[in-house]
Amino acid sequence: NAGVTQTPKFQVLKTGQSMTLQCAQDMNHNSMYWYRQDPGMGLRLIYYSASEGTTDKGEVPNGYNVSRLNKREFSLRLESAAPSQTSVYFCASSEGWIPGRSSGANVLTFGAGSRLTVL
Amino acid sequence: GEDVEQSLFLSVREGDSSVINCTYTDSSSTYLYWYKQEPGAGLQLLTYIFSNMDMKQDQRLTVLLNKKDKHLSLRIADTQTGDSAIYFCAETLPRPPRGGYNKLIFGAGTRLAVHP
């Protein structure tokens, strides 16, 4: 019952360094998401992948890139970290849109989070 | 515009009922959700309600939806210390006509503190 697994749990970077957050889900979900959580601001969507082979920008994509490596895995890359990217990052997945099915609730399953500090 | 608002803090005594409120601005919302986040963990779905319903009950949880006022509430009966967490309200907007992602908008979260 792993659900959504993301690594690392904690990371400290210096300004300008790069890193990749990894995420994998074992629920055969079509859609995957990266959010960041900042105090008093709730969750903001960085990027999402509606289905394998597609990625799209969310609300706050600047400074990030993503790769949907296969159906299971969706990684988030910071090419040149900035202090403003200090945050807690959550990966999530959902069944997503299935052609021919009527719209239903978009229920997300979240990972445990990755706390990133950029000095 | 698309916005979901919640008060940031709520403190209740153990055994009392808690009521967490949420307002949203987009009248085209299809589903509304409550997620719970315990310390150091990700968000977990508590419950959700379809926009054409006005109430949903699940054990100690009661969700009330006033679509006219765009107001959603979560009532937790007999609140326990294990209910201490951050509660997020969220709404889903209609899926684009050609499919793809039906946008999910989160509020900032309400921190519920339960004291003896």
PDB file of C-alpha atoms in Angstrom:
ATOM      1  CA  ASN A   1       0.000   0.000   0.000  1.00  0.00           C
ATOM      2  CA  ALA A   2       2.693   2.526  -0.918  1.00  0.00           C
ATOM      3  CA  GLY A   3       0.380   4.980  -2.719  1.00  0.00           C
ATOM      4  CA  VAL A   4       2.485   8.019  -3.646  1.00  0.00           C
ATOM      5  CA  THR A   5       6.151   7.986  -2.700  1.00  0.00           C
ATOM      6  CA  GLN A   6       8.329  11.052  -3.012  1.00  0.00           C
ATOM      7  CA  THR A   7      12.022  11.546  -2.291  1.00  0.00           C
ATOM      8  CA  PRO A   8      13.914  13.105  -0.678  1.00  0.00           C
ATOM      9  CA  LYS A   9      11.973  14.051   2.462  1.00  0.00           C
ATOM     10  CA  PHE A  10      14.373  16.862   3.321  1.00  0.00           C
ATOM     11  CA  GLN A  11      16.949  18.779   1.304  1.00  0.00           C
ATOM     12  CA  VAL A  12      19.056  21.872   1.891  1.00  0.00           C
ATOM     13  CA  LEU A  13      20.483  23.623  -1.162  1.00  0.00           C
ATOM     14  CA  LYS A  14      22.601  26.663  -1.774  1.00  0.00           C
ATOM     15  CA  THR A  15      21.341  29.337  -4.168  1.00  0.00           C
ATOM     16  CA  GLY A  16      22.105  28.297  -7.737  1.00  0.00           C
ATOM     17  CA  GLN A  17      22.326  24.565  -7.086  1.00  0.00           C
ATOM     18  CA  SER A  18      20.079  22.160  -8.930  1.00  0.00           C
ATOM     19  CA  MET A  19      18.121  19.182  -7.743  1.00  0.00           C
ATOM     20  CA  THR A  20      15.352  16.798  -8.759  1.00  0.00           C
ATOM     21  CA  LEU A  21      12.439  15.683  -6.613  1.00  0.00           C
ATOM     22  CA  GLN A  22      11.262  12.203  -7.492  1.00  0.00           C
ATOM     23  CA  CYS A  23       7.705  10.926  -7.278  1.00  0.00           C
ATOM     24  CA  ALA A  24       6.210   7.523  -8.015  1.00  0.00           C
ATOM     25  CA  GLN A  25       2.698   6.127  -7.650  1.00  0.00           C
ATOM     26  CA  ASP A  26       1.554   2.525  -7.729  1.00  0.00           C
ATOM     27  CA  MET A  27      -2.194   3.057  -8.197  1.00  0.00           C
ATOM     28  CA  ASN A  28      -2.170   3.061 -12.016  1.00  0.00           C
ATOM     29  CA  HIS A  29      -3.347   6.668 -11.954  1.00  0.00           C
ATOM     30  CA  ASN A  30      -3.347   8.654 -15.173  1.00  0.00           C
ATOM     31  CA  SER A  31      -2.760  12.128 -13.729  1.00  0.00           C
ATOM     32  CA  MET A  32       0.052  13.394 -11.550  1.00  0.00           C
ATOM     33  CA  TYR A  33       0.728  16.785  -9.967  1.00  0.00           C
ATOM     34  CA  TRP A  34       3.353  18.831  -8.164  1.00  0.00           C
ATOM     35  CA  TYR A  35       2.224  21.377  -5.583  1.00  0.00           C
ATOM     36  CA  ARG A  36       4.085  23.653  -3.243  1.00  0.00           C
ATOM     37  CA  GLN A  37       2.775  24.584   0.191  1.00  0.00           C
ATOM     38  CA  ASP A  38       3.687  27.867   1.831  1.00  0.00           C
ATOM     39  CA  PRO A  39       2.356  29.213   5.145  1.00  0.00           C
ATOM     40  CA  GLY A  40      -0.950  31.027   4.776  1.00  0.00           C
ATOM     41  CA  MET A  41      -1.125  30.306   1.044  1.00  0.00           C
ATOM     42  CA  GLY A  42      -2.448  26.791   0.848  1.00  0.00           C
ATOM     43  CA  LEU A  43      -1.378  24.609  -2.029  1.00  0.00           C
ATOM     44  CA  ARG A  44      -0.357  26.049  -5.366  1.00  0.00           C
ATOM     45  CA  LEU A  45      -0.039  23.917  -8.453  1.00  0.00           C
ATOM     46  CA  ILE A  46       3.375  24.021 -10.111  1.00  0.00           C
ATOM     47  CA  TYR A  47       2.942  21.537 -12.969  1.00  0.00           C
ATOM     48  CA  TYR A  48       0.674  18.662 -13.764  1.00  0.00           C
ATOM     49  CA  SER A  49       0.556  15.744 -16.122  1.00  0.00           C
ATOM     50  CA  ALA A  50      -2.984  14.848 -17.167  1.00  0.00           C
ATOM     51  CA  SER A  51      -1.787  11.617 -18.730  1.00  0.00           C
ATOM     52  CA  GLU A  52       1.429   9.837 -19.620  1.00  0.00           C
ATOM     53  CA  GLY A  53       3.275  11.812 -22.265  1.00  0.00           C
ATOM     54  CA  THR A  54       1.766  15.210 -21.432  1.00  0.00           C
ATOM     55  CA  THR A  55       2.750  17.961 -19.021  1.00  0.00           C
ATOM     56  CA  ASP A  56       1.271  21.404 -18.471  1.00  0.00           C
ATOM     57  CA  LYS A  57       2.011  24.461 -16.394  1.00  0.00           C
ATOM     58  CA  GLY A  58       0.053  25.196 -13.256  1.00  0.00           C
ATOM     59  CA  GLU A  59      -0.189  28.458 -11.324  1.00  0.00           C
ATOM     60  CA  VAL A  60       3.493  28.870 -10.378  1.00  0.00           C
ATOM     61  CA  PRO A  61       5.721  27.078 -12.951  1.00  0.00           C
ATOM     62  CA  ASN A  62       8.587  29.577 -13.150  1.00  0.00           C
ATOM     63  CA  GLY A  63      11.916  28.128 -12.041  1.00  0.00           C
ATOM     64  CA  TYR A  64      10.752  24.508 -12.382  1.00  0.00           C
ATOM     65  CA  ASN A  65      10.713  21.775 -14.988  1.00  0.00           C
ATOM     66  CA  VAL A  66       9.008  18.412 -14.930  1.00  0.00           C
ATOM     67  CA  SER A  67       9.316  15.050 -16.618  1.00  0.00           C
ATOM     68  CA  ARG A  68       6.625  12.401 -16.830  1.00  0.00           C
ATOM     69  CA  LEU A  69       9.062   9.516 -17.166  1.00  0.00           C
ATOM     70  CA  ASN A  70       6.369   6.848 -17.489  1.00  0.00           C
ATOM     71  CA  LYS A  71       2.909   6.286 -16.076  1.00  0.00           C
ATOM     72  CA  ARG A  72       4.267   5.750 -12.569  1.00  0.00           C
ATOM     73  CA  GLU A  73       6.856   8.506 -12.248  1.00  0.00           C
ATOM     74  CA  PHE A  74       6.743  12.294 -12.369  1.00  0.00           C
ATOM     75  CA  SER A  75       9.819  14.297 -11.390  1.00  0.00           C
ATOM     76  CA  LEU A  76      10.244  17.973 -10.559  1.00  0.00           C
ATOM     77  CA  ARG A  77      13.539  19.716 -11.300  1.00  0.00           C
ATOM     78  CA  LEU A  78      14.908  22.970  -9.961  1.00  0.00           C
ATOM     79  CA  GLU A  79      17.667  24.021 -12.360  1.00  0.00           C
ATOM     80  CA  SER A  80      19.012  26.955 -10.334  1.00  0.00           C
ATOM     81  CA  ALA A  81      17.491  27.071  -6.869  1.00  0.00           C
ATOM     82  CA  ALA A  82      16.478  30.406  -5.328  1.00  0.00           C
ATOM     83  CA  PRO A  83      15.526  31.215  -1.711  1.00  0.00           C
ATOM     84  CA  SER A  84      11.955  31.895  -2.922  1.00  0.00           C
ATOM     85  CA  GLN A  85      11.730  28.178  -3.703  1.00  0.00           C
ATOM     86  CA  THR A  86      12.073  27.278  -0.027  1.00  0.00           C
ATOM     87  CA  SER A  87       8.851  25.381   0.558  1.00  0.00           C
ATOM     88  CA  VAL A  88       7.255  22.027   1.172  1.00  0.00           C
ATOM     89  CA  TYR A  89       6.606  20.192  -2.081  1.00  0.00           C
ATOM     90  CA  PHE A  90       3.869  17.630  -2.541  1.00  0.00           C
ATOM     91  CA  CYS A  91       3.401  15.181  -5.326  1.00  0.00           C
ATOM     92  CA  ALA A  92      -0.102  13.849  -5.922  1.00  0.00           C
ATOM     93  CA  SER A  93      -1.881  11.560  -8.328  1.00  0.00           C
ATOM     94  CA  SER A  94      -5.451  10.924  -9.406  1.00  0.00           C
ATOM     95  CA  GLU A  95      -7.355   8.660 -11.738  1.00  0.00           C
ATOM     96  CA  GLY A  96      -7.820  11.660 -14.019  1.00  0.00           C
ATOM     97  CA  TRP A  97      -9.970  12.014 -17.063  1.00  0.00           C
ATOM     98  CA  ILE A  98     -10.939   8.827 -18.865  1.00  0.00           C
ATOM     99  CA  PRO A  99     -12.404   9.322 -22.353  1.00  0.00           C
ATOM    100  CA  GLY A 100     -15.997   8.230 -22.526  1.00  0.00           C
ATOM    101  CA  ARG A 101     -16.614   8.480 -18.806  1.00  0.00           C
ATOM    102  CA  SER A 102     -18.688  11.256 -17.360  1.00  0.00           C
ATOM    103  CA  SER A 103     -16.999  13.798 -15.137  1.00  0.00           C
ATOM    104  CA  GLY A 104     -16.514  12.670 -11.578  1.00  0.00           C
ATOM    105  CA  ALA A 105     -14.787  13.931  -8.480  1.00  0.00           C
ATOM    106  CA  ASN A 106     -11.078  14.577  -8.982  1.00  0.00           C
ATOM    107  CA  VAL A 107      -9.793  12.837  -5.846  1.00  0.00           C
ATOM    108  CA  LEU A 108      -6.077  13.298  -5.261  1.00  0.00           C
ATOM    109  CA  THR A 109      -3.762  11.001  -3.317  1.00  0.00           C
ATOM    110  CA  PHE A 110      -0.805  12.900  -1.878  1.00  0.00           C
ATOM    111  CA  GLY A 111       2.727  11.937  -0.986  1.00  0.00           C
ATOM    112  CA  ALA A 112       4.165  12.762   2.431  1.00  0.00           C
ATOM    113  CA  GLY A 113       5.971  15.873   1.203  1.00  0.00           C
ATOM    114  CA  SER A 114       9.532  17.066   0.621  1.00  0.00           C
ATOM    115  CA  ARG A 115      10.818  19.980   2.679  1.00  0.00           C
ATOM    116  CA  LEU A 116      13.287  22.048   0.658  1.00  0.00           C
ATOM    117  CA  THR A 117      15.374  24.877   2.087  1.00  0.00           C
ATOM    118  CA  VAL A 118      17.394  27.121  -0.219  1.00  0.00           C
ATOM    119  CA  LEU A 119      20.049  29.212   1.517  1.00  0.00           C
TER     120      LEU A 119
ATOM    121  CA  GLY B   1     -12.328  34.716 -10.384  1.00  0.00           C
ATOM    122  CA  GLU B   2     -11.384  31.491  -8.703  1.00  0.00           C
ATOM    123  CA  ASP B   3     -10.753  31.737  -4.992  1.00  0.00           C
ATOM    124  CA  VAL B   4     -11.354  29.604  -1.915  1.00  0.00           C
ATOM    125  CA  GLU B   5     -11.182  31.253   1.498  1.00  0.00           C
ATOM    126  CA  GLN B   6     -11.031  29.821   4.995  1.00  0.00           C
ATOM    127  CA  SER B   7     -10.241  31.206   8.416  1.00  0.00           C
ATOM    128  CA  LEU B   8      -6.726  30.227   9.488  1.00  0.00           C
ATOM    129  CA  PHE B   9      -7.275  29.002  13.050  1.00  0.00           C
ATOM    130  CA  LEU B  10      -9.925  27.323  15.183  1.00  0.00           C
ATOM    131  CA  SER B  11      -9.581  26.173  18.777  1.00  0.00           C
ATOM    132  CA  VAL B  12     -12.109  23.856  20.415  1.00  0.00           C
ATOM    133  CA  ARG B  13     -12.423  21.853  23.593  1.00  0.00           C
ATOM    134  CA  GLU B  14     -12.262  18.081  23.422  1.00  0.00           C
ATOM    135  CA  GLY B  15     -15.776  16.633  23.140  1.00  0.00           C
ATOM    136  CA  ASP B  16     -17.280  19.779  21.616  1.00  0.00           C
ATOM    137  CA  SER B  17     -18.292  20.120  17.969  1.00  0.00           C
ATOM    138  CA  SER B  18     -15.992  21.898  15.540  1.00  0.00           C
ATOM    139  CA  VAL B  19     -17.283  23.825  12.554  1.00  0.00           C
ATOM    140  CA  ILE B  20     -14.805  24.803   9.863  1.00  0.00           C
ATOM    141  CA  ASN B  21     -16.090  27.209   7.236  1.00  0.00           C
ATOM    142  CA  CYS B  22     -15.113  27.879   3.654  1.00  0.00           C
ATOM    143  CA  THR B  23     -16.325  30.235   0.957  1.00  0.00           C
ATOM    144  CA  TYR B  24     -15.645  29.959  -2.749  1.00  0.00           C
ATOM    145  CA  THR B  25     -16.234  32.321  -5.614  1.00  0.00           C
ATOM    146  CA  ASP B  26     -16.751  30.178  -8.706  1.00  0.00           C
ATOM    147  CA  SER B  27     -20.385  29.179  -9.059  1.00  0.00           C
ATOM    148  CA  SER B  28     -19.490  26.580 -11.697  1.00  0.00           C
ATOM    149  CA  SER B  29     -17.801  24.349  -9.107  1.00  0.00           C
ATOM    150  CA  THR B  30     -18.758  20.715  -9.639  1.00  0.00           C
ATOM    151  CA  TYR B  31     -17.398  19.090  -6.487  1.00  0.00           C
ATOM    152  CA  LEU B  32     -16.219  20.458  -3.158  1.00  0.00           C
ATOM    153  CA  TYR B  33     -13.783  18.636  -0.918  1.00  0.00           C
ATOM    154  CA  TRP B  34     -12.379  18.533   2.571  1.00  0.00           C
ATOM    155  CA  TYR B  35      -8.822  17.316   3.019  1.00  0.00           C
ATOM    156  CA  LYS B  36      -6.997  16.787   6.322  1.00  0.00           C
ATOM    157  CA  GLN B  37      -3.262  17.287   6.845  1.00  0.00           C
ATOM    158  CA  GLU B  38      -1.659  15.917   9.974  1.00  0.00           C
ATOM    159  CA  PRO B  39       1.755  17.249  11.084  1.00  0.00           C
ATOM    160  CA  GLY B  40       4.556  16.164   8.770  1.00  0.00           C
ATOM    161  CA  ALA B  41       2.221  14.373   6.387  1.00  0.00           C
ATOM    162  CA  GLY B  42       0.533  14.904   3.061  1.00  0.00           C
ATOM    163  CA  LEU B  43      -3.136  15.735   2.589  1.00  0.00           C
ATOM    164  CA  GLN B  44      -5.702  12.990   2.933  1.00  0.00           C
ATOM    165  CA  LEU B  45      -9.207  13.182   1.529  1.00  0.00           C
ATOM    166  CA  LEU B  46     -11.841  13.307   4.276  1.00  0.00           C
ATOM    167  CA  THR B  47     -14.958  13.677   2.205  1.00  0.00           C
ATOM    168  CA  TYR B  48     -16.407  15.424  -0.814  1.00  0.00           C
ATOM    169  CA  ILE B  49     -19.818  16.600  -1.937  1.00  0.00           C
ATOM    170  CA  PHE B  50     -21.317  17.023  -5.358  1.00  0.00           C
ATOM    171  CA  SER B  51     -22.481  20.538  -6.046  1.00  0.00           C
ATOM    172  CA  ASN B  52     -26.140  19.580  -6.438  1.00  0.00           C
ATOM    173  CA  MET B  53     -26.288  18.200  -2.894  1.00  0.00           C
ATOM    174  CA  ASP B  54     -26.712  20.307   0.214  1.00  0.00           C
ATOM    175  CA  MET B  55     -25.630  17.897   2.914  1.00  0.00           C
ATOM    176  CA  LYS B  56     -23.511  14.804   3.348  1.00  0.00           C
ATOM    177  CA  GLN B  57     -22.961  12.888   6.568  1.00  0.00           C
ATOM    178  CA  ASP B  58     -20.237  10.363   7.269  1.00  0.00           C
ATOM    179  CA  GLN B  59     -19.961   9.176  10.881  1.00  0.00           C
ATOM    180  CA  ARG B  60     -18.757  12.199  12.903  1.00  0.00           C
ATOM    181  CA  LEU B  61     -18.437  14.409   9.845  1.00  0.00           C
ATOM    182  CA  THR B  62     -21.234  16.531   8.377  1.00  0.00           C
ATOM    183  CA  VAL B  63     -20.700  18.631   5.278  1.00  0.00           C
ATOM    184  CA  LEU B  64     -23.156  21.413   4.516  1.00  0.00           C
ATOM    185  CA  LEU B  65     -23.207  23.208   1.193  1.00  0.00           C
ATOM    186  CA  ASN B  66     -25.075  26.470   0.591  1.00  0.00           C
ATOM    187  CA  LYS B  67     -24.697  26.934  -3.129  1.00  0.00           C
ATOM    188  CA  LYS B  68     -26.546  30.257  -3.183  1.00  0.00           C
ATOM    189  CA  ASP B  69     -24.067  31.791  -0.725  1.00  0.00           C
ATOM    190  CA  LYS B  70     -21.127  29.699  -2.044  1.00  0.00           C
ATOM    191  CA  HIS B  71     -20.469  28.508   1.495  1.00  0.00           C
ATOM    192  CA  LEU B  72     -19.209  25.091   2.567  1.00  0.00           C
ATOM    193  CA  SER B  73     -18.799  23.893   6.133  1.00  0.00           C
ATOM    194  CA  LEU B  74     -17.373  20.839   7.851  1.00  0.00           C
ATOM    195  CA  ARG B  75     -18.761  19.884  11.228  1.00  0.00           C
ATOM    196  CA  ILE B  76     -16.856  17.398  13.366  1.00  0.00           C
ATOM    197  CA  ALA B  77     -18.943  16.018  16.211  1.00  0.00           C
ATOM    198  CA  ASP B  78     -17.334  15.009  19.518  1.00  0.00           C
ATOM    199  CA  THR B  79     -13.969  16.468  18.512  1.00  0.00           C
ATOM    200  CA  GLN B  80     -10.969  14.470  19.722  1.00  0.00           C
ATOM    201  CA  THR B  81      -7.290  15.364  20.113  1.00  0.00           C
ATOM    202  CA  GLY B  82      -6.602  13.167  17.083  1.00  0.00           C
ATOM    203  CA  ASP B  83      -8.642  15.611  15.015  1.00  0.00           C
ATOM    204  CA  SER B  84      -5.982  18.304  15.527  1.00  0.00           C
ATOM    205  CA  ALA B  85      -4.721  19.030  12.025  1.00  0.00           C
ATOM    206  CA  ILE B  86      -4.995  21.479   9.143  1.00  0.00           C
ATOM    207  CA  TYR B  87      -8.212  21.176   7.153  1.00  0.00           C
ATOM    208  CA  PHE B  88      -8.271  22.254   3.533  1.00  0.00           C
ATOM    209  CA  CYS B  89     -11.342  23.121   1.551  1.00  0.00           C
ATOM    210  CA  ALA B  90     -11.066  22.646  -2.226  1.00  0.00           C
ATOM    211  CA  GLU B  91     -13.274  22.960  -5.277  1.00  0.00           C
ATOM    212  CA  THR B  92     -13.173  21.353  -8.691  1.00  0.00           C
ATOM    213  CA  LEU B  93     -14.027  23.404 -11.707  1.00  0.00           C
ATOM    214  CA  PRO B  94     -15.668  21.816 -14.746  1.00  0.00           C
ATOM    215  CA  ARG B  95     -13.407  19.848 -17.018  1.00  0.00           C
ATOM    216  CA  PRO B  96     -12.543  21.554 -20.300  1.00  0.00           C
ATOM    217  CA  PRO B  97     -14.809  20.376 -23.163  1.00  0.00           C
ATOM    218  CA  ARG B  98     -12.038  18.389 -24.850  1.00  0.00           C
ATOM    219  CA  GLY B  99     -11.000  16.651 -21.673  1.00  0.00           C
ATOM    220  CA  GLY B 100      -7.846  16.947 -19.613  1.00  0.00           C
ATOM    221  CA  TYR B 101      -7.393  18.359 -16.198  1.00  0.00           C
ATOM    222  CA  ASN B 102     -10.391  19.594 -14.228  1.00  0.00           C
ATOM    223  CA  LYS B 103      -8.799  22.239 -12.088  1.00  0.00           C
ATOM    224  CA  LEU B 104      -8.686  21.840  -8.322  1.00  0.00           C
ATOM    225  CA  ILE B 105      -8.450  25.035  -6.238  1.00  0.00           C
ATOM    226  CA  PHE B 106      -7.377  24.802  -2.575  1.00  0.00           C
ATOM    227  CA  GLY B 107      -7.991  27.178   0.283  1.00  0.00           C
ATOM    228  CA  ALA B 108      -5.140  28.169   2.616  1.00  0.00           C
ATOM    229  CA  GLY B 109      -6.221  25.686   5.296  1.00  0.00           C
ATOM    230  CA  THR B 110      -7.710  26.004   8.797  1.00  0.00           C
ATOM    231  CA  ARG B 111      -5.538  24.829  11.678  1.00  0.00           C
ATOM    232  CA  LEU B 112      -7.766  23.064  14.225  1.00  0.00           C
ATOM    233  CA  ALA B 113      -6.373  22.857  17.756  1.00  0.00           C
ATOM    234  CA  VAL B 114      -8.203  20.583  20.200  1.00  0.00           C
ATOM    235  CA  HIS B 115      -7.521  21.197  23.881  1.00  0.00           C
ATOM    236  CA  PRO B 116      -8.602  19.255  26.972  1.00  0.00           C
TER     237      PRO B 116
END
